[in-house]
PDB file of C-alpha atoms in Angstrom:
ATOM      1  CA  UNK A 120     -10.069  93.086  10.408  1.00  0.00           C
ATOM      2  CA  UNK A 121      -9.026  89.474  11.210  1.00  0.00           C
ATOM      3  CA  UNK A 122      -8.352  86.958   8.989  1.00  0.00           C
ATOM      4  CA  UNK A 123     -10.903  84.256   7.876  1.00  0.00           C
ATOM      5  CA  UNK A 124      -9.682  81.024   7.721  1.00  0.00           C
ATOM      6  CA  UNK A 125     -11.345  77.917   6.251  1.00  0.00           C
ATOM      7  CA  UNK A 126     -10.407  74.855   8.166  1.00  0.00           C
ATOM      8  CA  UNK A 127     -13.288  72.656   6.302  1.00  0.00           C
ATOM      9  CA  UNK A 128     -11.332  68.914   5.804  1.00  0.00           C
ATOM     10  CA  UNK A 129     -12.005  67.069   3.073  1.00  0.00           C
ATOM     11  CA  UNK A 130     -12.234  63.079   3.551  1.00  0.00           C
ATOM     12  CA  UNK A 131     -12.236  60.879   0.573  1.00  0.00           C
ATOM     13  CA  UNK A 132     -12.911  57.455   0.208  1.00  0.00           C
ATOM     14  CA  UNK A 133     -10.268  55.103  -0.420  1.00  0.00           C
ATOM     15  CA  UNK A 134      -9.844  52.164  -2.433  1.00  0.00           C
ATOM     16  CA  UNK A 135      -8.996  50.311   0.591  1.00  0.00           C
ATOM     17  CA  UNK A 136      -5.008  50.386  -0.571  1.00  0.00           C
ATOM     18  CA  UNK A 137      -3.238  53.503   0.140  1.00  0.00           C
ATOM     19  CA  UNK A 138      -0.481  52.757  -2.489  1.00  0.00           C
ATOM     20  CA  UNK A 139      -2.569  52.345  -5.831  1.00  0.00           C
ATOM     21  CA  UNK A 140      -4.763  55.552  -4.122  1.00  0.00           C
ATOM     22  CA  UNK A 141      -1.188  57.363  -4.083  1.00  0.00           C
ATOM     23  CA  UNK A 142      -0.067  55.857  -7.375  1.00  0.00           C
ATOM     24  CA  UNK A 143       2.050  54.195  -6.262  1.00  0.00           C
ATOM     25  CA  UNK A 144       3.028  50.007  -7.338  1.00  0.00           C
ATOM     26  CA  UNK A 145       4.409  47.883  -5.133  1.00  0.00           C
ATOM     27  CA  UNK A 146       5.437  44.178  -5.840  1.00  0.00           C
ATOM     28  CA  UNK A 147       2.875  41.468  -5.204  1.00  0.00           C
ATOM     29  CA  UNK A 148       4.794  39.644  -2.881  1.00  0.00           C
ATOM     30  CA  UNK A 149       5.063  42.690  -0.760  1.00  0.00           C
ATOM     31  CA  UNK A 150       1.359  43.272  -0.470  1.00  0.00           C
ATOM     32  CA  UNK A 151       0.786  39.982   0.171  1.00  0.00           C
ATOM     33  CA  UNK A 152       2.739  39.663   2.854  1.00  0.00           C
ATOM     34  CA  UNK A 153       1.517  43.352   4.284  1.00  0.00           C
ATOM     35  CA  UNK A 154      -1.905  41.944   4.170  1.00  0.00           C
ATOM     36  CA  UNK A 155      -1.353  39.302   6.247  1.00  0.00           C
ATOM     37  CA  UNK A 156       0.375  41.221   8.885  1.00  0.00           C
ATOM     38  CA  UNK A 157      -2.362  43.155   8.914  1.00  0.00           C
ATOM     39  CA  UNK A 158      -4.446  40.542   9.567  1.00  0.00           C
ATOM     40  CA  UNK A 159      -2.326  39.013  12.253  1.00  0.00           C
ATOM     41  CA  UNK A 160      -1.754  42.493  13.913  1.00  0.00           C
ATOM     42  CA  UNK A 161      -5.554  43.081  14.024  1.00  0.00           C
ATOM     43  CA  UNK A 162      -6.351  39.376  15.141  1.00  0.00           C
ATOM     44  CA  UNK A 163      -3.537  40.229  17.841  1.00  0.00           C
ATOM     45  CA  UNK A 164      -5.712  43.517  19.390  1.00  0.00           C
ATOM     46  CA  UNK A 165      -9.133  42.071  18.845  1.00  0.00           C
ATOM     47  CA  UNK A 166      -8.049  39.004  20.979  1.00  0.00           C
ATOM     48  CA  UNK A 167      -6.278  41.485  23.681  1.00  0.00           C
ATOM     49  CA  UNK A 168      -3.372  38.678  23.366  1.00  0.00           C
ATOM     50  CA  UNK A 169       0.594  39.187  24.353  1.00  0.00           C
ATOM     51  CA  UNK A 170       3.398  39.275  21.542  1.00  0.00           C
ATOM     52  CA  UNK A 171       4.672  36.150  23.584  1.00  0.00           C
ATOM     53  CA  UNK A 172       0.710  34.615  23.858  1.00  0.00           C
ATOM     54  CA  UNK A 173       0.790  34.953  20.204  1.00  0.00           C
ATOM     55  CA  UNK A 174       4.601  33.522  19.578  1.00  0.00           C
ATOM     56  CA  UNK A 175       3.273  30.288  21.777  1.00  0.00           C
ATOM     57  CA  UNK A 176       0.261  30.051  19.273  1.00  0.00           C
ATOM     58  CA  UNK A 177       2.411  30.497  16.363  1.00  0.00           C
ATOM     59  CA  UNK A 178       5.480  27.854  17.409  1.00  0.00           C
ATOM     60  CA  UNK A 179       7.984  31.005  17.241  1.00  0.00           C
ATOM     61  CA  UNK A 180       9.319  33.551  19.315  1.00  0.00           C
ATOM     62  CA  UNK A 181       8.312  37.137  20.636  1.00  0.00           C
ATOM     63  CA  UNK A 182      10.520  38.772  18.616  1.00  0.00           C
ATOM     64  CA  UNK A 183       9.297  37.582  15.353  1.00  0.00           C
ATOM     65  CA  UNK A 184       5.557  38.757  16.330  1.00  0.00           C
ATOM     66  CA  UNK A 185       7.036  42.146  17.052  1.00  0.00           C
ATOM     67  CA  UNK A 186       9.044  42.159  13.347  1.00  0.00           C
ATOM     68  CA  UNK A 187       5.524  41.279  12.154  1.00  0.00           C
ATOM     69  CA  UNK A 188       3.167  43.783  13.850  1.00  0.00           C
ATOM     70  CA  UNK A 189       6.394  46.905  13.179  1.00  0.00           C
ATOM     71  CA  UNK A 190       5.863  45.337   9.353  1.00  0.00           C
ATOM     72  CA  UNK A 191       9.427  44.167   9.163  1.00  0.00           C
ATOM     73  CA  UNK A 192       8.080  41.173   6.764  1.00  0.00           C
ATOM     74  CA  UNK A 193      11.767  40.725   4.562  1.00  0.00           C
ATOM     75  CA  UNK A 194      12.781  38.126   6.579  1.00  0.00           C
ATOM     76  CA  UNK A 195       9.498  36.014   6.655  1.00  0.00           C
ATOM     77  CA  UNK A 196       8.469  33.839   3.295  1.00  0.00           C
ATOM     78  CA  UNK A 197       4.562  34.111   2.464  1.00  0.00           C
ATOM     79  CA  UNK A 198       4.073  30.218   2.789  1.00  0.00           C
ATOM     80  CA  UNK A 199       5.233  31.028   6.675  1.00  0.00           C
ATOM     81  CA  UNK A 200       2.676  34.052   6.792  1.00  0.00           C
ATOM     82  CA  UNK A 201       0.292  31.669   5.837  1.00  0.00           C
ATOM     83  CA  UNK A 202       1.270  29.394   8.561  1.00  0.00           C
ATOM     84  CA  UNK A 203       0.728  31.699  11.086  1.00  0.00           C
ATOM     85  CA  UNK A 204      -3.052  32.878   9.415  1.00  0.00           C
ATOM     86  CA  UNK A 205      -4.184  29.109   9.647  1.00  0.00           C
ATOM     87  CA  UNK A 206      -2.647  28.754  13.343  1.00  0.00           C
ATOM     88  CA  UNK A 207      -4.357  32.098  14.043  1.00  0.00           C
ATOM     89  CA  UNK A 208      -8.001  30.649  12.996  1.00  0.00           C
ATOM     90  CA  UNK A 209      -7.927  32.038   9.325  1.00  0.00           C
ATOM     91  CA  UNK A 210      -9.053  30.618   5.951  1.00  0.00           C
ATOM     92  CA  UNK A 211      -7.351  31.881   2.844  1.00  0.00           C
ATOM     93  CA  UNK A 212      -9.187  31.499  -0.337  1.00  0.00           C
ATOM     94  CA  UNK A 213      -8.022  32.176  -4.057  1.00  0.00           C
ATOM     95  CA  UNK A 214      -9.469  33.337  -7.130  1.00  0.00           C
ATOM     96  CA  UNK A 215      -7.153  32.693  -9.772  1.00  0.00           C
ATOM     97  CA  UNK A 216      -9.010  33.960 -13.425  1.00  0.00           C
ATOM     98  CA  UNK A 217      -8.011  34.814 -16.799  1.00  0.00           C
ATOM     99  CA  UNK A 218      -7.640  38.853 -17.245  1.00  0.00           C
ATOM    100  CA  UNK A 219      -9.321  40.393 -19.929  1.00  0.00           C
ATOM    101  CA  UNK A 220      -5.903  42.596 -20.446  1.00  0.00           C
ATOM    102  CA  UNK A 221      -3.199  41.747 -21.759  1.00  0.00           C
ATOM    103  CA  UNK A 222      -1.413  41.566 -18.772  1.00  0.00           C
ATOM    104  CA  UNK A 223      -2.899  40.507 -15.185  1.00  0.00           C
ATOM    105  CA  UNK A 224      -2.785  42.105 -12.338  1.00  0.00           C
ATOM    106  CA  UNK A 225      -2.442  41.076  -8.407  1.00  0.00           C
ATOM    107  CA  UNK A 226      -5.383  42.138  -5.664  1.00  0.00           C
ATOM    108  CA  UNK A 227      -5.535  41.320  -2.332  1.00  0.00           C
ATOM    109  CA  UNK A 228      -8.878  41.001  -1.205  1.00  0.00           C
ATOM    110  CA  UNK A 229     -10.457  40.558   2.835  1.00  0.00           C
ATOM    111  CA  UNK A 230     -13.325  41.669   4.798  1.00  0.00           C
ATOM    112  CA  UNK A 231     -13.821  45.571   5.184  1.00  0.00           C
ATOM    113  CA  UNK A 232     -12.257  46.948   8.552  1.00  0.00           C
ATOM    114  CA  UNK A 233     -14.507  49.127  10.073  1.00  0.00           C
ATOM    115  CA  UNK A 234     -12.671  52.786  11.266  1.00  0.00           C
ATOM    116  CA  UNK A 235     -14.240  55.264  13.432  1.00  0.00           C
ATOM    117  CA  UNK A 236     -13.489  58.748  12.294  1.00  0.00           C
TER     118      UNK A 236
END
């Protein structure tokens, strides 16, 4: 008699970050600056531009757009990240508030991406 097998997959929602879904913390800066490049990345395919289009936009050079889209952000500071955003068409707003807990807490929030599954 042959085996049955169930391949039935299961697809939760996320919270929109991988890391606190997996448990796991990561430092502010870091997600900061991972949000960003995500931003620029996905501003870089919805526009269909080059690496070097975008470095000419940005004042830099090709090889810093690649860094950014592979997410090799340790050598860029978040005030240049920012840079790029506003060169790239982006506003960046803040919400700074008191936490109810003892201790805050850091959150990255932007628009939802859509993903077709």
């Amino acid at each position: 008699m042959p085996e049955v097998r169930d391949d039935t997959v299961i697809i939760e929602r996320g919270s929109g970050n991988v890391f606190d879904d997996l448990g796991i913390e990561r430092d502010p800066v870091d997600e900061l600056k991972a949000a960003i490049a995500f931003h620029i990345t996905r501003t870089i395919k919805d526009r269909k531009l080059t690496q070097v289009q975008v470095a000419a936009i940005l004042d830099t050079d090709q090889a810093k757009v690649s860094k950014i889209t592979r997410g090799r952000l340790d050598t860029f500071t978040v005030d240049r990240l920012f840079n790029y955003l506003f060169a790239l068409g982006f506003d960046v707003d803040m919400n700074l508030r008191k936490s109810p807990n003892a201790v805050g807490r850091f959150r990255v929030n932007s628009e939802p991406v859509k993903v077709a599954i």
